Amino acid sequence: MLIGALLEVFGGLAILVGFFTRPVAFILSGEMAVAYWAMHVPMGGFFPLSNGGDAAILYCFIFLYLVFAGPGAWSVDGRTGSTQPAQ
């Protein structure tokens, strides 16, 4: 639980400012998938509406989207140019 809390606090702050967006979003997406399968599925079955895991799935796919979309132009990564492809 402590590791999950630390990932969510510091990972959420990193995503908020756009610092290492893609790797942090990948880690947080995996964390949400683990949270769904380890905590929600045993409590109420597979379907999110019956086990209360709809928020975990939502965040998992939002973070997975950020892995592929990357940070925005106003992010720290966007300002430093670290999201630009190599030329």
Coordinates of N, CA and C in Angstrom, one line a residue:
M1 N 0.8 -1.2 0.0 CA 0.0 0.0 0.0 C 0.9 1.3 0.0
L2 N 2.0 1.2 0.7 CA 2.9 2.4 0.8 C 3.5 2.7 -0.6
I3 N 3.9 1.6 -1.3 CA 4.5 1.8 -2.6 C 3.4 2.4 -3.6
G4 N 2.2 1.9 -3.5 CA 1.1 2.4 -4.3 C 0.9 3.9 -4.0
A5 N 0.9 4.2 -2.8 CA 0.6 5.6 -2.4 C 1.7 6.5 -2.9
L6 N 3.0 6.1 -2.7 CA 4.1 6.9 -3.2 C 4.1 7.1 -4.7
L7 N 3.7 6.0 -5.4 CA 3.6 6.1 -6.9 C 2.5 7.1 -7.3
E8 N 1.4 7.0 -6.6 CA 0.3 7.9 -7.0 C 0.6 9.4 -6.7
V9 N 1.2 9.6 -5.5 CA 1.5 11.0 -5.2 C 2.6 11.6 -6.1
F10 N 3.7 11.0 -6.1 CA 4.8 11.6 -6.9 C 4.6 11.4 -8.4
G11 N 4.0 10.3 -8.8 CA 3.7 10.1 -10.2 C 2.6 11.1 -10.7
G12 N 1.7 11.3 -9.8 CA 0.6 12.3 -10.2 C 1.2 13.7 -10.3
L13 N 2.1 14.1 -9.4 CA 2.8 15.4 -9.6 C 3.6 15.5 -10.8
A14 N 4.3 14.4 -11.1 CA 5.2 14.4 -12.3 C 4.3 14.5 -13.6
I15 N 3.2 13.8 -13.6 CA 2.3 14.0 -14.8 C 1.7 15.3 -14.8
L16 N 1.3 15.9 -13.7 CA 0.7 17.2 -13.6 C 1.6 18.3 -14.3
V17 N 2.9 18.2 -14.0 CA 3.8 19.2 -14.5 C 4.4 18.8 -15.8
G18 N 4.3 17.5 -16.2 CA 4.8 17.0 -17.5 C 6.2 16.6 -17.4
F19 N 6.7 16.0 -16.3 CA 8.1 15.7 -16.1 C 8.2 14.2 -16.3
F20 N 9.0 13.7 -17.3 CA 9.1 12.2 -17.6 C 7.7 11.7 -17.8
T21 N 6.9 12.3 -18.6 CA 5.5 11.9 -18.7 C 5.3 10.5 -19.2
R22 N 6.0 10.1 -20.3 CA 5.7 8.8 -20.8 C 6.1 7.6 -19.9
P23 N 7.3 7.6 -19.3 CA 7.6 6.5 -18.4 C 6.8 6.5 -17.2
V24 N 6.5 7.7 -16.6 CA 5.7 7.7 -15.4 C 4.3 7.3 -15.7
A25 N 3.7 7.7 -16.8 CA 2.4 7.2 -17.2 C 2.3 5.7 -17.4
F26 N 3.4 5.2 -18.0 CA 3.4 3.7 -18.2 C 3.4 3.0 -16.8
I27 N 4.2 3.5 -15.9 CA 4.2 2.9 -14.6 C 2.9 3.0 -13.9
L28 N 2.3 4.2 -13.9 CA 1.0 4.4 -13.3 C -0.1 3.6 -14.0
S29 N 0.0 3.4 -15.3 CA -1.0 2.5 -15.9 C -0.9 1.1 -15.4
G30 N 0.3 0.6 -15.3 CA 0.5 -0.7 -14.8 C 0.0 -0.8 -13.3
E31 N 0.2 0.2 -12.6 CA -0.2 0.2 -11.2 C -1.7 0.1 -11.1
M32 N -2.4 0.8 -12.0 CA -3.9 0.8 -12.0 C -4.4 -0.6 -12.4
A33 N -3.7 -1.2 -13.4 CA -4.1 -2.5 -13.8 C -3.9 -3.5 -12.7
V34 N -2.8 -3.4 -12.0 CA -2.6 -4.3 -10.8 C -3.6 -4.1 -9.7
A35 N -4.0 -2.8 -9.5 CA -5.0 -2.5 -8.5 C -6.3 -3.1 -8.9
Y36 N -6.7 -3.0 -10.1 CA -7.9 -3.6 -10.6 C -8.0 -5.1 -10.4
W37 N -6.9 -5.8 -10.8 CA -6.9 -7.3 -10.8 C -6.7 -7.8 -9.4
A38 N -5.9 -7.1 -8.6 CA -5.6 -7.6 -7.2 C -6.6 -7.2 -6.2
M39 N -7.3 -6.1 -6.3 CA -8.2 -5.6 -5.3 C -9.7 -5.7 -5.7
H40 N -10.0 -5.3 -6.9 CA -11.4 -5.2 -7.3 C -12.0 -6.5 -7.8
V41 N -11.3 -7.2 -8.6 CA -11.8 -8.5 -9.1 C -12.1 -9.5 -8.0
P42 N -11.2 -9.7 -7.1 CA -11.6 -10.7 -6.0 C -12.8 -10.2 -5.2
M43 N -13.1 -8.9 -5.1 CA -14.2 -8.4 -4.3 C -15.5 -8.6 -4.9
G44 N -15.6 -8.5 -6.2 CA -16.9 -8.5 -6.8 C -17.0 -9.1 -8.2
G45 N -16.1 -9.8 -8.7 CA -16.2 -10.4 -10.0 C -15.4 -9.6 -11.1
F46 N -15.6 -9.9 -12.3 CA -14.8 -9.4 -13.4 C -15.4 -8.0 -13.8
F47 N -16.6 -7.8 -13.8 CA -17.2 -6.5 -14.4 C -17.0 -5.3 -13.5
P48 N -16.6 -4.2 -14.0 CA -16.3 -3.0 -13.2 C -17.5 -2.5 -12.4
L49 N -18.7 -2.5 -13.0 CA -19.8 -2.0 -12.3 C -20.2 -2.8 -11.1
S50 N -19.9 -4.1 -11.1 CA -20.2 -4.9 -9.9 C -19.1 -5.0 -8.9
N51 N -17.9 -4.6 -9.2 CA -16.8 -4.7 -8.2 C -16.3 -3.3 -7.8
G52 N -16.8 -2.2 -8.4 CA -16.3 -0.9 -8.0 C -15.0 -0.5 -8.6
G53 N -14.6 -1.2 -9.6 CA -13.2 -0.9 -10.2 C -13.3 0.0 -11.4
D54 N -14.4 0.7 -11.7 CA -14.5 1.5 -12.9 C -13.5 2.7 -12.9
A55 N -13.2 3.3 -11.8 CA -12.2 4.4 -11.7 C -10.8 3.8 -12.0
A56 N -10.5 2.6 -11.5 CA -9.1 2.0 -11.8 C -8.9 1.8 -13.2
I57 N -10.0 1.3 -13.9 CA -9.9 1.0 -15.3 C -9.8 2.3 -16.1
L58 N -10.5 3.3 -15.7 CA -10.5 4.6 -16.4 C -9.1 5.2 -16.3
Y59 N -8.5 5.2 -15.1 CA -7.2 5.8 -14.9 C -6.1 5.0 -15.7
C60 N -6.3 3.7 -15.7 CA -5.4 2.8 -16.4 C -5.3 3.2 -17.9
F61 N -6.5 3.4 -18.5 CA -6.5 3.7 -19.9 C -6.1 5.2 -20.2
I62 N -6.4 6.1 -19.3 CA -6.0 7.5 -19.4 C -4.5 7.5 -19.4
F63 N -3.8 6.8 -18.4 CA -2.4 6.8 -18.4 C -1.8 6.1 -19.6
L64 N -2.4 5.1 -20.1 CA -1.9 4.4 -21.3 C -2.0 5.3 -22.5
Y65 N -3.1 6.1 -22.5 CA -3.2 7.1 -23.6 C -2.0 8.1 -23.5
L66 N -1.7 8.6 -22.3 CA -0.6 9.5 -22.2 C 0.8 8.9 -22.6
V67 N 0.9 7.6 -22.4 CA 2.1 7.0 -22.9 C 2.3 7.2 -24.4
F68 N 1.3 7.1 -25.1 CA 1.4 7.2 -26.6 C 1.3 8.7 -27.1
A69 N 0.5 9.5 -26.4 CA 0.3 10.8 -26.8 C 1.4 11.7 -26.4
G70 N 2.0 11.4 -25.2 CA 3.1 12.2 -24.7 C 2.6 13.5 -24.0
P71 N 3.6 14.3 -23.6 CA 3.2 15.5 -22.8 C 2.8 16.6 -23.8
G72 N 2.2 17.6 -23.3 CA 1.7 18.8 -24.1 C 2.8 19.8 -24.2
A73 N 2.5 20.8 -24.9 CA 3.5 21.8 -25.2 C 3.9 22.6 -24.0
W74 N 3.1 22.7 -23.0 CA 3.4 23.5 -21.8 C 4.0 22.7 -20.7
S75 N 4.3 21.5 -21.0 CA 4.9 20.6 -20.0 C 6.4 20.9 -19.8
V76 N 7.0 20.4 -18.8 CA 8.5 20.5 -18.6 C 9.2 19.7 -19.8
D77 N 8.7 18.6 -20.1 CA 9.3 17.8 -21.2 C 9.1 18.5 -22.5
G78 N 8.0 19.2 -22.7 CA 7.8 20.0 -24.0 C 8.7 21.2 -24.1
R79 N 8.9 21.8 -22.9 CA 9.8 23.0 -22.9 C 11.3 22.6 -23.2
T80 N 11.7 21.5 -22.7 CA 13.1 21.1 -22.8 C 13.4 20.4 -24.2
G81 N 12.3 20.1 -24.9 CA 12.5 19.5 -26.2 C 12.8 18.0 -26.1
S82 N 12.6 17.4 -24.9 CA 13.0 15.9 -24.8 C 11.9 15.0 -25.4
T83 N 10.8 15.6 -25.9 CA 9.8 14.7 -26.5 C 9.9 14.7 -28.0
Q84 N 10.9 15.5 -28.6 CA 11.1 15.6 -30.0 C 11.8 14.4 -30.5
P85 N 11.5 13.8 -31.6 CA 12.2 12.7 -32.2 C 13.6 13.1 -32.6
A86 N 14.5 12.1 -32.5 CA 15.9 12.4 -32.8 C 16.1 12.7 -34.3
Q87 N 16.9 13.6 -34.7 CA 17.1 14.0 -36.1 C 18.5 13.6 -36.6

